[in-house]
mmCIF file of C-alpha atoms and ligand atoms in Angstrom:
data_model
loop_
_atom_site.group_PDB
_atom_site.id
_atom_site.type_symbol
_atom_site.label_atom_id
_atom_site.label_comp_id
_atom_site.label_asym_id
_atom_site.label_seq_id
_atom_site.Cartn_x
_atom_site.Cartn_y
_atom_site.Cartn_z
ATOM 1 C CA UNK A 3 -53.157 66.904 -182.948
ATOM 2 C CA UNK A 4 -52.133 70.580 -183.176
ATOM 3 C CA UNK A 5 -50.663 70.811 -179.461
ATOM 4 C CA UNK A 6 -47.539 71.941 -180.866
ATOM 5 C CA UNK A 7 -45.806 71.040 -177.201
ATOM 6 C CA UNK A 8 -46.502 67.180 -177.779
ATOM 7 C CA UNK A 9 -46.583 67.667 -182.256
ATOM 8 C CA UNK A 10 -44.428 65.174 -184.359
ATOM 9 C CA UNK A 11 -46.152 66.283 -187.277
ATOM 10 C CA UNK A 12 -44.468 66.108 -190.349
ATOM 11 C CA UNK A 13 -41.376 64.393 -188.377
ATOM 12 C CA UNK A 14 -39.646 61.666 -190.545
ATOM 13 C CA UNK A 15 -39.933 58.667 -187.934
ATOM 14 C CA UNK A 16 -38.241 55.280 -189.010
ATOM 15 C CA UNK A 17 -39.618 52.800 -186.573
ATOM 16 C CA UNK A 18 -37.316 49.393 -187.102
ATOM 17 C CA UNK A 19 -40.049 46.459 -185.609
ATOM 18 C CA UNK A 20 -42.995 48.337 -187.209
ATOM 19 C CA UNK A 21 -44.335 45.294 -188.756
ATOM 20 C CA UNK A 22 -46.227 43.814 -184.971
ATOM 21 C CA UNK A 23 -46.431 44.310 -181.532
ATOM 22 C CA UNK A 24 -45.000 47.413 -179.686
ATOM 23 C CA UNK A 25 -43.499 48.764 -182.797
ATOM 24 C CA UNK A 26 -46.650 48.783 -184.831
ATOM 25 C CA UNK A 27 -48.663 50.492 -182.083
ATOM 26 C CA UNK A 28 -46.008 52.561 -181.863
ATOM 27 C CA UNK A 29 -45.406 53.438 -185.298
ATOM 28 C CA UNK A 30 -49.658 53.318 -185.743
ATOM 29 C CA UNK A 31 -49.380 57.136 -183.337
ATOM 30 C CA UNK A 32 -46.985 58.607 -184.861
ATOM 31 C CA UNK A 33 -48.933 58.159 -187.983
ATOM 32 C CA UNK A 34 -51.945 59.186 -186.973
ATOM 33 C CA UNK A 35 -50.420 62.137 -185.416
ATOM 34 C CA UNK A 36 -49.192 63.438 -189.111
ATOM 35 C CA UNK A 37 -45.762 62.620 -189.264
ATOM 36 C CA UNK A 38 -44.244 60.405 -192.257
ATOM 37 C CA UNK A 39 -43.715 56.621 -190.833
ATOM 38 C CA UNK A 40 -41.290 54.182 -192.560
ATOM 39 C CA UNK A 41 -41.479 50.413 -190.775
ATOM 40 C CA UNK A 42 -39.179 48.472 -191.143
ATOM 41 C CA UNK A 43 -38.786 44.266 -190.307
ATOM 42 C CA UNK A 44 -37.550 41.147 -192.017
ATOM 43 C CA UNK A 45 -40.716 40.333 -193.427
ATOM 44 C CA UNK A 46 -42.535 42.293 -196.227
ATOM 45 C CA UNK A 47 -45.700 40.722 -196.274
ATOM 46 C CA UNK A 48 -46.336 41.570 -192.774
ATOM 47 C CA UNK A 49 -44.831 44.872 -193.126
ATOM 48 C CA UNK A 50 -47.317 45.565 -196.179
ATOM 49 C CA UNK A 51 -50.588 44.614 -194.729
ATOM 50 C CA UNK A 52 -49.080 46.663 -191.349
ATOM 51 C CA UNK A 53 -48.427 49.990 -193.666
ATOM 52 C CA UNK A 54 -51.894 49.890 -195.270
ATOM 53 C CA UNK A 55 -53.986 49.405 -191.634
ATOM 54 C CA UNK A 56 -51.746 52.392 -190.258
ATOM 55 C CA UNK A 57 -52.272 54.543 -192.859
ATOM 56 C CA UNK A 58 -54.583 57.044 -191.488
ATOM 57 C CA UNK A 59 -52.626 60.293 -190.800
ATOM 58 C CA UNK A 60 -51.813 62.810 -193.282
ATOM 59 C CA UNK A 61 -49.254 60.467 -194.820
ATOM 60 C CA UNK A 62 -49.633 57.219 -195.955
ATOM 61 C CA UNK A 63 -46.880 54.998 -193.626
ATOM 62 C CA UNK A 64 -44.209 53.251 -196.153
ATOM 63 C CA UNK A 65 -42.442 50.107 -195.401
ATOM 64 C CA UNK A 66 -38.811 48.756 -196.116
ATOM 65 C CA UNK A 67 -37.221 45.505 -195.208
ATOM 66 C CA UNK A 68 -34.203 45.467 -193.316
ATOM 67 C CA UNK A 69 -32.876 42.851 -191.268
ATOM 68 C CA UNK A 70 -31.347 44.732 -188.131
ATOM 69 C CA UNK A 71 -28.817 41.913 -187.529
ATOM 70 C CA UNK A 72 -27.505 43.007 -190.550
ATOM 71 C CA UNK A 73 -25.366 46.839 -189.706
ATOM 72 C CA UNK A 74 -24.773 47.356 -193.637
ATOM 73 C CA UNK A 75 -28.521 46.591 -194.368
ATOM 74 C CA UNK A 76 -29.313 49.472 -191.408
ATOM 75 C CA UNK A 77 -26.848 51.813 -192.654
ATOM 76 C CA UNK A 78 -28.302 51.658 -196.511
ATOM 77 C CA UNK A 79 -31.893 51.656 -195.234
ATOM 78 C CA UNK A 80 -30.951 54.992 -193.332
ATOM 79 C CA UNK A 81 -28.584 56.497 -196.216
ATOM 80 C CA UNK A 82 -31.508 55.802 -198.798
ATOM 81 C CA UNK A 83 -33.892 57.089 -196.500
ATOM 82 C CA UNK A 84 -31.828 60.508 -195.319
ATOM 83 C CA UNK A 85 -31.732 60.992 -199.567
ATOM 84 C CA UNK A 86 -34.976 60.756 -200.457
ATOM 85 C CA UNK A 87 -36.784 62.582 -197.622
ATOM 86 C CA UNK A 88 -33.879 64.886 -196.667
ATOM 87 C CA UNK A 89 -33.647 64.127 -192.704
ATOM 88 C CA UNK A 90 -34.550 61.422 -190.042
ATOM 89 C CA UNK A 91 -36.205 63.444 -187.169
ATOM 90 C CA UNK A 92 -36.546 59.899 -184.699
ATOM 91 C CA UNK A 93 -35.461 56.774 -184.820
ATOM 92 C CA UNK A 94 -37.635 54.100 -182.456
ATOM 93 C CA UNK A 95 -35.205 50.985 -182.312
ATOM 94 C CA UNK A 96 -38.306 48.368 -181.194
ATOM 95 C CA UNK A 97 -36.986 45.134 -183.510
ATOM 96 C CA UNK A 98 -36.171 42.557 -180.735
ATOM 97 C CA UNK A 99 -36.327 38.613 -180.172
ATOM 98 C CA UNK A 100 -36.172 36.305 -177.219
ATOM 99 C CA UNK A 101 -35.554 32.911 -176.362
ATOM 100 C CA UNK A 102 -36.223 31.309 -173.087
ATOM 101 C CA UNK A 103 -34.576 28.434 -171.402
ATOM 102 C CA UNK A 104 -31.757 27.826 -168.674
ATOM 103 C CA UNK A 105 -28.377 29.663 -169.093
ATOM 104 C CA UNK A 106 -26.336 26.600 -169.246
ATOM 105 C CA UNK A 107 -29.334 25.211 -172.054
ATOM 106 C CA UNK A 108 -28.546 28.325 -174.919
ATOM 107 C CA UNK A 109 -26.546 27.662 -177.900
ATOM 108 C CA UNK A 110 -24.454 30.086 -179.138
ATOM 109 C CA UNK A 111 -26.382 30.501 -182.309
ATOM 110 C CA UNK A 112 -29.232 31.307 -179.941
ATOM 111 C CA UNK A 113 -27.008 33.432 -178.065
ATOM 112 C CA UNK A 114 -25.559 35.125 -181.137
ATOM 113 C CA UNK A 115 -28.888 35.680 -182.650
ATOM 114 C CA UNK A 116 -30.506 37.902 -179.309
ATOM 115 C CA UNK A 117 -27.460 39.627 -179.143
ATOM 116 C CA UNK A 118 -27.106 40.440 -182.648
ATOM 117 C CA UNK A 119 -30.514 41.889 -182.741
ATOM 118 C CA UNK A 120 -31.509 43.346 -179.942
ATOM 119 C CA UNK A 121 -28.272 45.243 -179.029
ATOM 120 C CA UNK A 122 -25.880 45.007 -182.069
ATOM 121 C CA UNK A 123 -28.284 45.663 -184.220
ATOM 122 C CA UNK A 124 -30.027 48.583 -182.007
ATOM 123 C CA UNK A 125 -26.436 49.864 -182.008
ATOM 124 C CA UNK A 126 -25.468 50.261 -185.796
ATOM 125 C CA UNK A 127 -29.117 51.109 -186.405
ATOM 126 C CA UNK A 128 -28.856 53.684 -183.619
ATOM 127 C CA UNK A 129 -24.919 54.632 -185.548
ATOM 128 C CA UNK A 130 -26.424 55.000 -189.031
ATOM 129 C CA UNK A 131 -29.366 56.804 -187.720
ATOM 130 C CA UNK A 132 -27.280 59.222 -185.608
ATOM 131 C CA UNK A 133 -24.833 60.025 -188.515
ATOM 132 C CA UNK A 134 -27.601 61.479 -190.279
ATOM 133 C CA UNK A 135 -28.917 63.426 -187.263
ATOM 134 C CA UNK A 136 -25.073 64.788 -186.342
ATOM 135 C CA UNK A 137 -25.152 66.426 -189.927
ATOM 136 C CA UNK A 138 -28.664 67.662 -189.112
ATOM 137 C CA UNK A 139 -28.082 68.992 -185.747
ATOM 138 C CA UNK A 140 -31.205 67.522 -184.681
ATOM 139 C CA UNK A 141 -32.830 64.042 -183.529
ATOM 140 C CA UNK A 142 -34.606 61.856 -180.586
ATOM 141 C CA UNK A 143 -33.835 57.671 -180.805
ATOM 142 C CA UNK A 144 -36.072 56.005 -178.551
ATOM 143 C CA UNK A 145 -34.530 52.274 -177.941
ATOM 144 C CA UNK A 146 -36.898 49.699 -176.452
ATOM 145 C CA UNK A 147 -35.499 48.776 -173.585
ATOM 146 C CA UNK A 148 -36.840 46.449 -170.594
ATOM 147 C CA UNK A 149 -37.700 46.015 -166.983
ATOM 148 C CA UNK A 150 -35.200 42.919 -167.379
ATOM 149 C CA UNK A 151 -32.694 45.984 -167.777
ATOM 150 C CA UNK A 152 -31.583 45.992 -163.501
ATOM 151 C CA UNK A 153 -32.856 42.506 -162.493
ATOM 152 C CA UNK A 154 -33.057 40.118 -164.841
ATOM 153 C CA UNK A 155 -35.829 37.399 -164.736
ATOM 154 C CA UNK A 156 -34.916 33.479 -164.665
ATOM 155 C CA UNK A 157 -34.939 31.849 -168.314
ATOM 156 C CA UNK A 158 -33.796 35.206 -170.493
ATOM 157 C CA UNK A 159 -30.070 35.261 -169.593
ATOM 158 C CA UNK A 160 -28.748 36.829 -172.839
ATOM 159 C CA UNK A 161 -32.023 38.502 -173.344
ATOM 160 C CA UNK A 162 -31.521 40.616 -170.363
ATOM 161 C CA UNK A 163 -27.910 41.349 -170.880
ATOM 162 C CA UNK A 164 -28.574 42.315 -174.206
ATOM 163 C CA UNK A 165 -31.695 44.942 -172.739
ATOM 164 C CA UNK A 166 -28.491 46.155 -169.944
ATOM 165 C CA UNK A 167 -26.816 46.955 -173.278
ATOM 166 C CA UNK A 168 -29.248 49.318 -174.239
ATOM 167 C CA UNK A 169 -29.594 50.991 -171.069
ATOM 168 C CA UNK A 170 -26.195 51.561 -171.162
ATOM 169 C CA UNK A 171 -25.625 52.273 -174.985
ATOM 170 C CA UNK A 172 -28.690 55.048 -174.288
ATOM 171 C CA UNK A 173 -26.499 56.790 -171.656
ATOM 172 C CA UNK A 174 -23.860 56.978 -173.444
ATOM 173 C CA UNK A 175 -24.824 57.701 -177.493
ATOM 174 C CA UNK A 176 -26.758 60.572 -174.740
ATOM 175 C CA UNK A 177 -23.701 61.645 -173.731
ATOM 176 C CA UNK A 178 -21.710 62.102 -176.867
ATOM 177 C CA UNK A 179 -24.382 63.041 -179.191
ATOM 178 C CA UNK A 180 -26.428 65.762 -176.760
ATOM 179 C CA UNK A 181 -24.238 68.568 -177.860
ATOM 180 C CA UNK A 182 -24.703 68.520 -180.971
ATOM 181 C CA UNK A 183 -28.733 68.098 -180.655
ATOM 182 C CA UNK A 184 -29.251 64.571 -180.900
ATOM 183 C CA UNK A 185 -31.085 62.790 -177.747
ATOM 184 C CA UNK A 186 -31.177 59.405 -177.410
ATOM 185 C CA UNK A 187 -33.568 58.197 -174.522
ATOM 186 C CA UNK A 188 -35.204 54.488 -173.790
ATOM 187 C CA UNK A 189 -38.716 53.066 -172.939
ATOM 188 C CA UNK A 190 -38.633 49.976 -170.447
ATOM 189 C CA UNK A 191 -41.528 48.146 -171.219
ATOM 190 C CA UNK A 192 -43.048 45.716 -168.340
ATOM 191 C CA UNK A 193 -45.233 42.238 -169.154
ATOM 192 C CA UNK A 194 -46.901 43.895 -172.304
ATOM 193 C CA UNK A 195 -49.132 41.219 -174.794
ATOM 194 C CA UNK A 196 -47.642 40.897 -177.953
ATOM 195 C CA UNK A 197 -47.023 37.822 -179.969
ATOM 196 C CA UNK A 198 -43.630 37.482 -178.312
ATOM 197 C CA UNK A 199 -44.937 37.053 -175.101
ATOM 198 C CA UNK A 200 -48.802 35.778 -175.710
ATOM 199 C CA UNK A 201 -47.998 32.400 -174.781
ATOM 200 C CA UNK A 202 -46.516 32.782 -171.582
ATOM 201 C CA UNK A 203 -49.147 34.606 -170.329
ATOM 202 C CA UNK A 204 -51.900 32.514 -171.519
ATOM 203 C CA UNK A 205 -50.921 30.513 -168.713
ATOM 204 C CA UNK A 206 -53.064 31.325 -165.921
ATOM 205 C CA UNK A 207 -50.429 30.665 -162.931
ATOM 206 C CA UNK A 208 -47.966 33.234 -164.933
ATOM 207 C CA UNK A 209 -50.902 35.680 -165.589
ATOM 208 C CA UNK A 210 -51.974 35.579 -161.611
ATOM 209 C CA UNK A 211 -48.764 36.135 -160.932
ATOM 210 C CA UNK A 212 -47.847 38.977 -163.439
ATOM 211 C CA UNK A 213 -51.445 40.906 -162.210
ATOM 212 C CA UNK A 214 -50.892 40.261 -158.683
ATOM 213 C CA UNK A 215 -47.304 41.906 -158.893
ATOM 214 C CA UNK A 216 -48.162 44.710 -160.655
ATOM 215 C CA UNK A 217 -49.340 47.669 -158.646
ATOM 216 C CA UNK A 218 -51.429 48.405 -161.833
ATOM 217 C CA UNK A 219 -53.070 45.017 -161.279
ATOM 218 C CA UNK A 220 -53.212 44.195 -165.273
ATOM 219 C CA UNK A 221 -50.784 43.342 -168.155
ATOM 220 C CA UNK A 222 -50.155 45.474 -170.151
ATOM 221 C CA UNK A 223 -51.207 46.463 -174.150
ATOM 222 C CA UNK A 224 -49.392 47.784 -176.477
ATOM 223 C CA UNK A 225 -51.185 50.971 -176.701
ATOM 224 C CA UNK A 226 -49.748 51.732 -173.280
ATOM 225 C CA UNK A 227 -46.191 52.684 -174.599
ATOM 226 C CA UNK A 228 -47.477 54.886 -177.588
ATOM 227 C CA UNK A 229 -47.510 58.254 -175.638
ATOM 228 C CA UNK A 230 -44.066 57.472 -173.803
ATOM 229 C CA UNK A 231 -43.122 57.678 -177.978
ATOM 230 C CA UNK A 232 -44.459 60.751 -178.766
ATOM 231 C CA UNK A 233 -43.367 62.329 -175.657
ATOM 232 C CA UNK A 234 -39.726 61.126 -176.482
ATOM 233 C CA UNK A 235 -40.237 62.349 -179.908
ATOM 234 C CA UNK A 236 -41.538 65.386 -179.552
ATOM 235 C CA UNK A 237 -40.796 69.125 -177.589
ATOM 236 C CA UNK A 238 -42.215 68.030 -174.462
ATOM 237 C CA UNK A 239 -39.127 66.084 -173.945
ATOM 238 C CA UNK A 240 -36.518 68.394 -175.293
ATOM 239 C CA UNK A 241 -34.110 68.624 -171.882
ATOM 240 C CA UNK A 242 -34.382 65.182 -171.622
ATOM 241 C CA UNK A 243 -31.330 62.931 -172.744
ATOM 242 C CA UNK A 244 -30.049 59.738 -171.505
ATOM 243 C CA UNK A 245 -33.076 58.131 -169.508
ATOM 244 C CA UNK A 246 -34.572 54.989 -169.258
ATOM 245 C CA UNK A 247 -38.550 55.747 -168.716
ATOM 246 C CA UNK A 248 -40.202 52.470 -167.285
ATOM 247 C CA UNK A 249 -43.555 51.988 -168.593
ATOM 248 C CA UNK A 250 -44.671 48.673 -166.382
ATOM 249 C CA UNK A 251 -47.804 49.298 -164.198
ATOM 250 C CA UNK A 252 -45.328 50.080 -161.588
ATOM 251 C CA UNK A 253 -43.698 46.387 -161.456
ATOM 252 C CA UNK A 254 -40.138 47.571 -161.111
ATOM 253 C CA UNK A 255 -40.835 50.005 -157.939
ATOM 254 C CA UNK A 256 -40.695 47.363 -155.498
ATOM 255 C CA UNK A 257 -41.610 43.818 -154.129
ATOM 256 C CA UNK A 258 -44.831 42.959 -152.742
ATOM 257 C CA UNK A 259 -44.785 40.477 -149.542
ATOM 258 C CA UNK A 260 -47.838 38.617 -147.987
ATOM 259 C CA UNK A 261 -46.762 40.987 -144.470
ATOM 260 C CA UNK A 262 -50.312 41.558 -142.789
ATOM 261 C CA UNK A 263 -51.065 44.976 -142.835
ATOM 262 C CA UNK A 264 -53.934 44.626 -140.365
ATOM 263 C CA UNK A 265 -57.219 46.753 -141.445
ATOM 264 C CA UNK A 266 -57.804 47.231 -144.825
ATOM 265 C CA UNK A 267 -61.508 49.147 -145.102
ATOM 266 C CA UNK A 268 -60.241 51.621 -147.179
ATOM 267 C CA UNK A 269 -60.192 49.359 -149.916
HETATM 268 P P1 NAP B 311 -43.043 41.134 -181.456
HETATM 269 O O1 NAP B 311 -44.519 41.285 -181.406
HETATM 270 O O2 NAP B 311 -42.450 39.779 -181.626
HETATM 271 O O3 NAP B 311 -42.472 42.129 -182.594
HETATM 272 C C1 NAP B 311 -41.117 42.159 -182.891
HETATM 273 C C2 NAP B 311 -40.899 43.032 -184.111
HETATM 274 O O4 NAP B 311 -39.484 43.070 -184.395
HETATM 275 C C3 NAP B 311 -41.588 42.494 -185.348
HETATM 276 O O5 NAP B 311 -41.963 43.577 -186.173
HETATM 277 C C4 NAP B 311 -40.473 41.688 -186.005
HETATM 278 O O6 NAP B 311 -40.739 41.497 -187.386
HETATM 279 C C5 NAP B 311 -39.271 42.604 -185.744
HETATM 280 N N1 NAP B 311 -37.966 41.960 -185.795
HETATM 281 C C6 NAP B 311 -37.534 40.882 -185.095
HETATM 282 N N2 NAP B 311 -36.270 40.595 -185.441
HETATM 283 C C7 NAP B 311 -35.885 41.508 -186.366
HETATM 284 C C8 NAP B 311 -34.709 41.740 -187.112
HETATM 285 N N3 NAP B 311 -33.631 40.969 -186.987
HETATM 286 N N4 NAP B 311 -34.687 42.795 -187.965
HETATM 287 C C9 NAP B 311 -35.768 43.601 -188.126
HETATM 288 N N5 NAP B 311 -36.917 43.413 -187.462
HETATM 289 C C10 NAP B 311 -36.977 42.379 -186.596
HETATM 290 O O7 NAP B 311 -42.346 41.698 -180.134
HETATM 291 P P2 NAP B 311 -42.776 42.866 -179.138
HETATM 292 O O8 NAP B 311 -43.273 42.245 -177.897
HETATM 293 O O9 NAP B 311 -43.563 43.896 -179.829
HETATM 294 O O10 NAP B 311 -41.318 43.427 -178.773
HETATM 295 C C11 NAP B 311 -40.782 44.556 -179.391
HETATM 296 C C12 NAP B 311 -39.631 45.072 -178.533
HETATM 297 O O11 NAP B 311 -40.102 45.346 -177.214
HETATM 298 C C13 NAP B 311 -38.483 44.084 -178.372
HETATM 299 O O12 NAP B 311 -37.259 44.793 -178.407
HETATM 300 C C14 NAP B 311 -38.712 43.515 -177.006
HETATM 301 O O13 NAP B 311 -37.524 43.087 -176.398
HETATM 302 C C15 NAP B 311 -39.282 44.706 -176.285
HETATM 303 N N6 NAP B 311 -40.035 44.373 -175.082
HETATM 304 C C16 NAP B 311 -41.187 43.650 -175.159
HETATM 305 C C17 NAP B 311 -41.881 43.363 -173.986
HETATM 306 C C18 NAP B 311 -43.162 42.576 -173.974
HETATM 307 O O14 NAP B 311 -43.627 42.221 -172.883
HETATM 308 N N7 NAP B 311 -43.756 42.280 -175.111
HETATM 309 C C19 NAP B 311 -41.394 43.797 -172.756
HETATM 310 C C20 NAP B 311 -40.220 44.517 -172.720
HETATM 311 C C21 NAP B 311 -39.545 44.811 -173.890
HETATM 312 P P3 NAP B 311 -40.158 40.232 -188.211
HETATM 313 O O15 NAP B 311 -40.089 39.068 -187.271
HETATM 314 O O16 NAP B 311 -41.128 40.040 -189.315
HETATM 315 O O17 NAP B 311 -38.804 40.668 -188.693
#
């Protein structure tokens, strides 16, 4: 891992959803690529057992509990972090929930609780994160965002506005923060397996569907958004600031329709 173009080595990354899914496979990379991983979630347990298995760089990956709902929790977290290891280098905002039902079915508890997470949270996470990289002159956030971000899907009303809320909240921490050296960019994810998601598509009408839309023709795995990280994180990106980068198998490019296309041989 010496490319120094694509090197995060040594970087202090605080990945907040560390414990499963995307964040762990995220935060798993960066580890293994040398730089000094902190995970964060609500649960310790998990996030224990998750620090130990992704231990294999030349740091060992710590672990911190911090419920992102929570802006004072985030802003300790970050202050306590920033004074023991002197900087945050890049902050990957991945802690997110959904609930799915009808729009006129959600309570505003439910309500409250998506929004709270996925964008307040991301927001005072993405605050107390970007204090510390305004004094340092340097930093990359990387908020998981979604391909519910420009058309949302049926059943994940407040789930997809909170997602627009990131798309836009990455544009425009980007636009304030990029002078002073802090970048703030997004991943859009498309139908990736993780344990929020397993169980819709274990059903085989929604996985047909999800592979026959995809021009990738799978789902997709969590290791598929790992080097869309690193890139963010790392030189390769460095006059980049403010983007959304979709990482879906191609699902949000465009429609397919059953239009005969006549001969197909080349197939
Ligand atoms: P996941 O497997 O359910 O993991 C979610 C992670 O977030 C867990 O580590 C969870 O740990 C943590 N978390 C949840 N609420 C939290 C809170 N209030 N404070 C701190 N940590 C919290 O989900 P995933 O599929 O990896 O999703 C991760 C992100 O990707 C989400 O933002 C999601 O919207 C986004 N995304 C996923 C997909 C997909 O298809 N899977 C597609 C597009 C976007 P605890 O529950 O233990 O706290």
């Amino acid at each position: 891992m010496t490319d120094p173009l694509f090197s995060v080595a040594d970087q202090v990354v605080v990945v907040s959803g560390g414990s499963r899914g995307i964040g762990k496979a995220i935060a798993g990379e960066f580890a293994r690529r040398d730089a000094r991983v902190i995970i964060t979630s609500r649960n310790a347990e998990t996030l224990a057992a998750a620090a130990t298995e992704l231990s294999t760089g030349k740091h060992p990956v710590a672990f911190r509990v911090c419920d992102v709902a929570d802006p004072d929790a985030s802003a300790a977290l970050i202050a306590s972090l920033a004074a023991d290891l002197g900087r945050i280098d890049t902050l990957v905002n991945v802690a997110g929930i959904n609930v799915r039902k009808r729009a006129e079915a959600y309570t505003v508890a439910e309500y409250d609780s998506i929004l709270n997470t996925n964008l307040r949270g991301l927001f005072f996470m993405a605050q107390a994160a970007g204090k510390q990289m305004l004094r340092q002159k340097s930093g990359s956030i990387i908020n998981i965002d979604s391909l519910n971000t420009n058309s949302p899907l049926r059943g994940v009303l407040p789930y997809a506005i909170s997602k627009a809320g990131v798309s836009m909240l990455t544009r425009g921490l980007a636009a304030e923060w990029g002078e002073y050296g802090v970048r703030v960019n997004a991943i859009a994810p498309g139908f990736i397996l993780t344990d929020l998601t397993r169980k819709l598509w274990s059903d085989p009408t929604m996985q047909a569907w999800g592979n026959e839309n995809t021009p990738l023709k799978r789902l997709g795995e969590v290791g598929d958004l790992t080097g869309s990280a690193i890139y963010l994180a790392s030189k390769a990106s460095a006059y980049m600031t403010g983007q959304v980068l979709y990482v879906d198998g191609g699902i949000s490019a465009g429609t397919r329709w059953p239009i005969d296309l006549g001969n197909t041989d080349h197939r």
